[in-house]
CSV table of C-alpha atoms and ligand atoms in Angstrom, one decimal:
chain,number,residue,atom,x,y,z
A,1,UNK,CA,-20.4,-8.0,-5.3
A,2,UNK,CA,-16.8,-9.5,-5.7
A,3,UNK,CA,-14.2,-9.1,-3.0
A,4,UNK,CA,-11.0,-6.9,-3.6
A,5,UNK,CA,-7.8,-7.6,-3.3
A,6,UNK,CA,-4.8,-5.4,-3.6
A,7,UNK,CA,-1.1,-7.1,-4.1
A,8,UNK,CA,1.5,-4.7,-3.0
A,9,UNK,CA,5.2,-5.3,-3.8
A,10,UNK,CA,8.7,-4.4,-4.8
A,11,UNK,CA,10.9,-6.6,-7.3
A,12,UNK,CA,14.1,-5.6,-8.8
A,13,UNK,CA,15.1,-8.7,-10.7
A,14,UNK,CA,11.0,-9.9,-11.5
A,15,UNK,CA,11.7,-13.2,-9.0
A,16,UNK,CA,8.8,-11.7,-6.5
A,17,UNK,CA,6.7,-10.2,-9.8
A,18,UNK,CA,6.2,-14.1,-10.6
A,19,UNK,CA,4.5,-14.5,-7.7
A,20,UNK,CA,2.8,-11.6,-7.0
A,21,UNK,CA,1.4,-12.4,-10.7
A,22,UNK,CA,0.5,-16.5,-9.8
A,23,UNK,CA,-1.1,-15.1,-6.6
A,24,UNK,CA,-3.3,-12.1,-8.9
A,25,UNK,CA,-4.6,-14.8,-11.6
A,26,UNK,CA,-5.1,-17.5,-8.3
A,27,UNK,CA,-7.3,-14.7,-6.6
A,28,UNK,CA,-9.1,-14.0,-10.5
A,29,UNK,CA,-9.6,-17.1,-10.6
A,30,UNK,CA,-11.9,-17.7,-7.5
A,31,UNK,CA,-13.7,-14.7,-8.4
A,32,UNK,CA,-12.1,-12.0,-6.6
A,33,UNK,CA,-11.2,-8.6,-8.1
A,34,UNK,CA,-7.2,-8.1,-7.7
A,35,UNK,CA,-5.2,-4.7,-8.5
A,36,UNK,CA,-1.4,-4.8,-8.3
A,37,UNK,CA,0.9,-2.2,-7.3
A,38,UNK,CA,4.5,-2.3,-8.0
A,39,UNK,CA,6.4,-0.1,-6.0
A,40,UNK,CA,9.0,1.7,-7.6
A,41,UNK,CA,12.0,3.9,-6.5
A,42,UNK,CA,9.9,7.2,-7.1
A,43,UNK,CA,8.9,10.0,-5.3
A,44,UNK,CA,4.9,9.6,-6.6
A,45,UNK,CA,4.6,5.8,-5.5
A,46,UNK,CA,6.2,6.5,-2.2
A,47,UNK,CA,4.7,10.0,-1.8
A,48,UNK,CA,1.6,9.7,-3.7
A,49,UNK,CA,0.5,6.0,-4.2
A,50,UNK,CA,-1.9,4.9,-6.7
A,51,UNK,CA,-4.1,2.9,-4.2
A,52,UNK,CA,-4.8,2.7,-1.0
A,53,UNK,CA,-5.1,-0.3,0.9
A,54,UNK,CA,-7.9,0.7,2.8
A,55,UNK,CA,-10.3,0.2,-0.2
A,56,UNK,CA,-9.7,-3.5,-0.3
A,57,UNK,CA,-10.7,-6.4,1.3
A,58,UNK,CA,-7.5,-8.5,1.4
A,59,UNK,CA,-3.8,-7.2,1.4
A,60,UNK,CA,-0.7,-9.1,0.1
A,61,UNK,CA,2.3,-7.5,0.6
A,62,UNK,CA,5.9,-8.7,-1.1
A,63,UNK,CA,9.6,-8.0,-1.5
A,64,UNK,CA,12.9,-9.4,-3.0
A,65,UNK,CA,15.6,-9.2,-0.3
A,66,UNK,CA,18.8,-7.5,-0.3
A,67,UNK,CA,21.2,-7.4,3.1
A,68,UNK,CA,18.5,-9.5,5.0
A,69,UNK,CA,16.2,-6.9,4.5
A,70,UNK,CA,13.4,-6.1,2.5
A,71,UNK,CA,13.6,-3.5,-0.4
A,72,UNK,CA,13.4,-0.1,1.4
A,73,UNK,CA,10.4,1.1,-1.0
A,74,UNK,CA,8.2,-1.3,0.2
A,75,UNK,CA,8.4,-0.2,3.7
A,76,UNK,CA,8.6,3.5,2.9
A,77,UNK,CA,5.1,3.1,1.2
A,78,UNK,CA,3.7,1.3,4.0
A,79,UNK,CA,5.2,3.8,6.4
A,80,UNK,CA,3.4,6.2,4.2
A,81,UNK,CA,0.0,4.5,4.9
A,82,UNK,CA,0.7,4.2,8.4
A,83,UNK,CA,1.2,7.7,9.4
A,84,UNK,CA,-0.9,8.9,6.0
A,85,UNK,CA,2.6,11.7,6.0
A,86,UNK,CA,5.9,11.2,4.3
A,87,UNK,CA,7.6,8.7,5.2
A,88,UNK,CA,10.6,10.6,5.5
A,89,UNK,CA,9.2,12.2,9.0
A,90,UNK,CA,9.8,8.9,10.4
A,91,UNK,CA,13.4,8.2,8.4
A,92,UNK,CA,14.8,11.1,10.4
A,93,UNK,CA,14.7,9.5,13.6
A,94,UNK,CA,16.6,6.9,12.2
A,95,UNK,CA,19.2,8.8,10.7
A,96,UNK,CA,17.9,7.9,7.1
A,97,UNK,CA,16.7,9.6,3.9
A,98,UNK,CA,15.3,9.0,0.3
A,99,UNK,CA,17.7,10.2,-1.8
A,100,UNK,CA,15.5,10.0,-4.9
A,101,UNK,CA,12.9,12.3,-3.5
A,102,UNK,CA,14.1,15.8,-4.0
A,103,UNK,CA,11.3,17.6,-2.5
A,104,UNK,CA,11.7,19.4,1.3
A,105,UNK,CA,11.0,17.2,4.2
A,106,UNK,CA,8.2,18.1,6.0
A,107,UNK,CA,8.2,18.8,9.8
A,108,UNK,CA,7.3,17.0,12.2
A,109,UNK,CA,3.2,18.3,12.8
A,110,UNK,CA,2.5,19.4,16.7
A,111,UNK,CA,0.5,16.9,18.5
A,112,UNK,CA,-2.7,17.1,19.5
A,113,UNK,CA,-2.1,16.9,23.1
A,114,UNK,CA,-6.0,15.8,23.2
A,115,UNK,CA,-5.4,12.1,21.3
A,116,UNK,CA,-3.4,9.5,22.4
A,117,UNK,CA,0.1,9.3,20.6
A,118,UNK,CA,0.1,5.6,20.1
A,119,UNK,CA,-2.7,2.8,21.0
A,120,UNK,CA,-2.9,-0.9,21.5
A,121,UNK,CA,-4.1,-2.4,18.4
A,122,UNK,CA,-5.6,-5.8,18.6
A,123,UNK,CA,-7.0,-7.3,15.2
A,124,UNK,CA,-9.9,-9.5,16.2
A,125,UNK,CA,-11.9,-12.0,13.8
A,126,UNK,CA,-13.6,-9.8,11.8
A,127,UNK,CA,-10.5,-7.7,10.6
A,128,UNK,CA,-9.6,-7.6,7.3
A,129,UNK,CA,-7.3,-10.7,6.6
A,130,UNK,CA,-4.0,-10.0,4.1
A,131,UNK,CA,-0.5,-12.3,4.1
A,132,UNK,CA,3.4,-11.2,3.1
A,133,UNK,CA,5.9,-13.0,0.8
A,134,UNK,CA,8.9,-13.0,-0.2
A,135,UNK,CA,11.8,-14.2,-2.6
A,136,UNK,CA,15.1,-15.0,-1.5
A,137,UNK,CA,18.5,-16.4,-2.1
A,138,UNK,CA,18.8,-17.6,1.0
A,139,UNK,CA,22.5,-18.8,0.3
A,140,UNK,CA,24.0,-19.7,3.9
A,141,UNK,CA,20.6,-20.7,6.0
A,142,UNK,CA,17.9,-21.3,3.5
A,143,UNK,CA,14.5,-20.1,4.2
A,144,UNK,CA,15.6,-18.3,7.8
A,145,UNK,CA,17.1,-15.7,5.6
A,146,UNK,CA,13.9,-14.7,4.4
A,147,UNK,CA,12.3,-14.5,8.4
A,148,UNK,CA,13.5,-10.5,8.7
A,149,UNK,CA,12.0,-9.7,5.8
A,150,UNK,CA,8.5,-11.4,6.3
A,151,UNK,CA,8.4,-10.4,9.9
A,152,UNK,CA,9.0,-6.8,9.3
A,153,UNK,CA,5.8,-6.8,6.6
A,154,UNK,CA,3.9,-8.3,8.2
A,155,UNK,CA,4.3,-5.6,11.5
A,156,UNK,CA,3.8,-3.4,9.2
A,157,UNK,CA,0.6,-4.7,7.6
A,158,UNK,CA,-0.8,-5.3,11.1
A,159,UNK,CA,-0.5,-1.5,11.7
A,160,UNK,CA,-2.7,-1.3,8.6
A,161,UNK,CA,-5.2,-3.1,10.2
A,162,UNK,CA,-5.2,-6.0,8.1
A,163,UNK,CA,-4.5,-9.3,10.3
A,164,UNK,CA,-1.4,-11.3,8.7
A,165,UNK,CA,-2.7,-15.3,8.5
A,166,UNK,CA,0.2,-16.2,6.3
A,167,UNK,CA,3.4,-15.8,5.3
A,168,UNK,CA,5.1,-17.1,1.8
A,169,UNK,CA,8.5,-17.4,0.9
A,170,UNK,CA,10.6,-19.3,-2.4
A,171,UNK,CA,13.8,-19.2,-3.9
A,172,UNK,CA,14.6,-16.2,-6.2
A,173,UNK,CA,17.6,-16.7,-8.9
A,174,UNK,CA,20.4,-14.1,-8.0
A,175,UNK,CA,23.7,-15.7,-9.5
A,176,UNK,CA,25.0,-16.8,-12.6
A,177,UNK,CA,26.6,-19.8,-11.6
A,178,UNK,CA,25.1,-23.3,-10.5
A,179,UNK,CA,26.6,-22.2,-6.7
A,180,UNK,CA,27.4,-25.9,-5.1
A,181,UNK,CA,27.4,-25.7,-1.4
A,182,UNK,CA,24.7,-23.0,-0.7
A,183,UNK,CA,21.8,-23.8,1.2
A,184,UNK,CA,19.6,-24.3,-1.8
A,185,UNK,CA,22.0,-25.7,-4.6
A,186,UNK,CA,21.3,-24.6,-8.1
A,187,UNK,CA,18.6,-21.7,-7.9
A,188,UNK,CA,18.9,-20.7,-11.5
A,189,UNK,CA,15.2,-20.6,-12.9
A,190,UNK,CA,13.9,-19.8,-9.7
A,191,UNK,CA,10.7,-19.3,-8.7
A,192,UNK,CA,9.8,-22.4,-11.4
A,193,UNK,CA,6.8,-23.9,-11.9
A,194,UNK,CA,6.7,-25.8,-8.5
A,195,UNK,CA,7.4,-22.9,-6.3
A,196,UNK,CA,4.6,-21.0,-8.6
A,197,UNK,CA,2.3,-23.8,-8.1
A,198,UNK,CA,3.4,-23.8,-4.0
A,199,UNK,CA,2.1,-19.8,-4.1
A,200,UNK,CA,-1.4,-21.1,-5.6
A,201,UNK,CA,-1.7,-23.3,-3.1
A,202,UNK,CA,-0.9,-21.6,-0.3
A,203,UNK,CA,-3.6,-18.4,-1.6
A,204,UNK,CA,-6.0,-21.1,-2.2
A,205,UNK,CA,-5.3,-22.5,1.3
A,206,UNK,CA,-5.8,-19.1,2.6
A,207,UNK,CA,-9.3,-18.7,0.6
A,208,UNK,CA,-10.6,-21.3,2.2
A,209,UNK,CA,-9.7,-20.4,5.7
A,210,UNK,CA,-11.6,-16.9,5.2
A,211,UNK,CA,-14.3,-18.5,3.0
A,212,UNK,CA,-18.0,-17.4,4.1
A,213,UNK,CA,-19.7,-20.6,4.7
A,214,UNK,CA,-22.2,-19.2,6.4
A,215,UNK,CA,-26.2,-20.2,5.6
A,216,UNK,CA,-29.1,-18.7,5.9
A,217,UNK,CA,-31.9,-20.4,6.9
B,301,LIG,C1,22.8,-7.3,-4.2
B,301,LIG,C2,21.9,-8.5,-3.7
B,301,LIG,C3,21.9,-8.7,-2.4
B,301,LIG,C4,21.1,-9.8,-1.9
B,301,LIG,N1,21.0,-10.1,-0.6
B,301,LIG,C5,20.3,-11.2,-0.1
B,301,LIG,C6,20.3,-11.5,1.3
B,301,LIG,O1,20.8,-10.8,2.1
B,301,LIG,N2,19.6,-12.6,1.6
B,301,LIG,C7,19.0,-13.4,0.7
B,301,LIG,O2,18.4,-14.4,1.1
B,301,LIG,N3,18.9,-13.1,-0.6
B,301,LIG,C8,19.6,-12.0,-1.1
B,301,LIG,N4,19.6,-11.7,-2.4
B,301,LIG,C9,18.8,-12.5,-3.3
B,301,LIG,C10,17.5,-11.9,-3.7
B,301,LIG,O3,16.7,-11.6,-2.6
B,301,LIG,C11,16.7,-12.8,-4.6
B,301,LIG,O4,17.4,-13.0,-5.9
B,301,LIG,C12,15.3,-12.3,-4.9
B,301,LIG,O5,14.6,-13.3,-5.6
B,301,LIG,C13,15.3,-11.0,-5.7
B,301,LIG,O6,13.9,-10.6,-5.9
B,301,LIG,P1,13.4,-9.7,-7.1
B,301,LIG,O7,13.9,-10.4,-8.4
B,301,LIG,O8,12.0,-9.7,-6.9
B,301,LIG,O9,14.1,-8.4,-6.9
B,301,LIG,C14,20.4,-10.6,-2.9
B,301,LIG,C15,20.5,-10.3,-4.2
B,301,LIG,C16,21.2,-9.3,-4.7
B,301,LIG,C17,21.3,-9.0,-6.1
């Protein structure tokens, strides 16, 4: 039976949709199974998600960047998976909301003095495997810019279960103009061909380092 893999991400100008798509057909293409979900500014994908990562083998988990962060949804949804409750519970604490979802915010549920609040989590080798990516401008330090955004993902995938054994990032178009004296230069076009064909090879990269080799004898 083929292996599953579920690509999770938020784009708002289709920079990180490129790759999410080159990664989906890379993964078809050495025979796995691959759903996308695109995460959208809406109560039913944040509150109510379509899939659940917990029905696939592999995990990759994406996001354009916008004030060094990821997209809020993104990590609203995962949130969501994390505590399996609304998000929202959580946002409180931070002095944060969802303006878009118009429905009461739960309360807080009592805890079951019984269980332990939080635990140690430590992913060994046979946890599920998933990796994080990201688009960027990247405008005054390049590639750093994108670190935040990637680290925070994959923290969040790691409370998913899934171990995070890579981490992808390319420029993402954002300005008109050819923008002399940024990082990057002229980004226009961005992700092209060659950052599309970097995201193939680091999925096939990662295929191999999970591969099965074992044989029975
Ligand atoms: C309002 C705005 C703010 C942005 N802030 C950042 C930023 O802080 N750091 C960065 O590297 N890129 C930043 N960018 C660039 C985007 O992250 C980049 O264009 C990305 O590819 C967009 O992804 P998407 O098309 O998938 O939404 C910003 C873009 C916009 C429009």
């Amino acid at each position: 039976m083929s292996k599953k893999c579920l690509i999770m991400y938020t784009s708002l100008t289709g920079n990180t949709e490129k790759v999410a798509l080159r990664f989906k057909s890379t993964f078809e293409r050495n025979g796995w199974e691959c759903d996308t979900f695109k995460v959208r500014k809406s109560a039913d994908d944040i509150l109510r998600p379509p899939f659940d990562p917990a029905a696939y083998d592999f995990l990759c988990v994406g996001s354009g960047i916008r004030s060094h962060l990821p997209y809020n949804e993104i990590v609203n949804v995962l949130r969501r998976f994390r505590i399996d409750k609304d998000p929202r519970i959580l946002l409180r604490n931070r002095d944060e909301d969802i303006p878009y979802i118009k429905e009461p915010v739960p309360q807080y549920p009592p805890r079951d003095k019984g269980k332990p609040f939080q635990q140690k989590i430590v992913l060994g080798g046979d946890s599920k495997k998933g990796i994080v990516f990201a688009t960027y401008g990247g405008h005054e330090f390049g590639p750093k810019e994108a670190v935040p955004t990637l680290e925070l993902l994959a923290l969040e995938m790691e409370h998913l279960k899934f171990k995070c054994l890579g981490q992808f990032c390319c420029p993402g178009e954002f300005m008109k103009g050819p923008s002399p004296g940024t990082y990057h230069g002229d980004i226009r076009g961005r992700p092209n061909e060659k950052d599309l064909l970097k995201a193939e090879m680091f999925i096939e990269d990662k295929l191999e380092e999970i591969a099965d080799r074992t044989v029975s004898t």
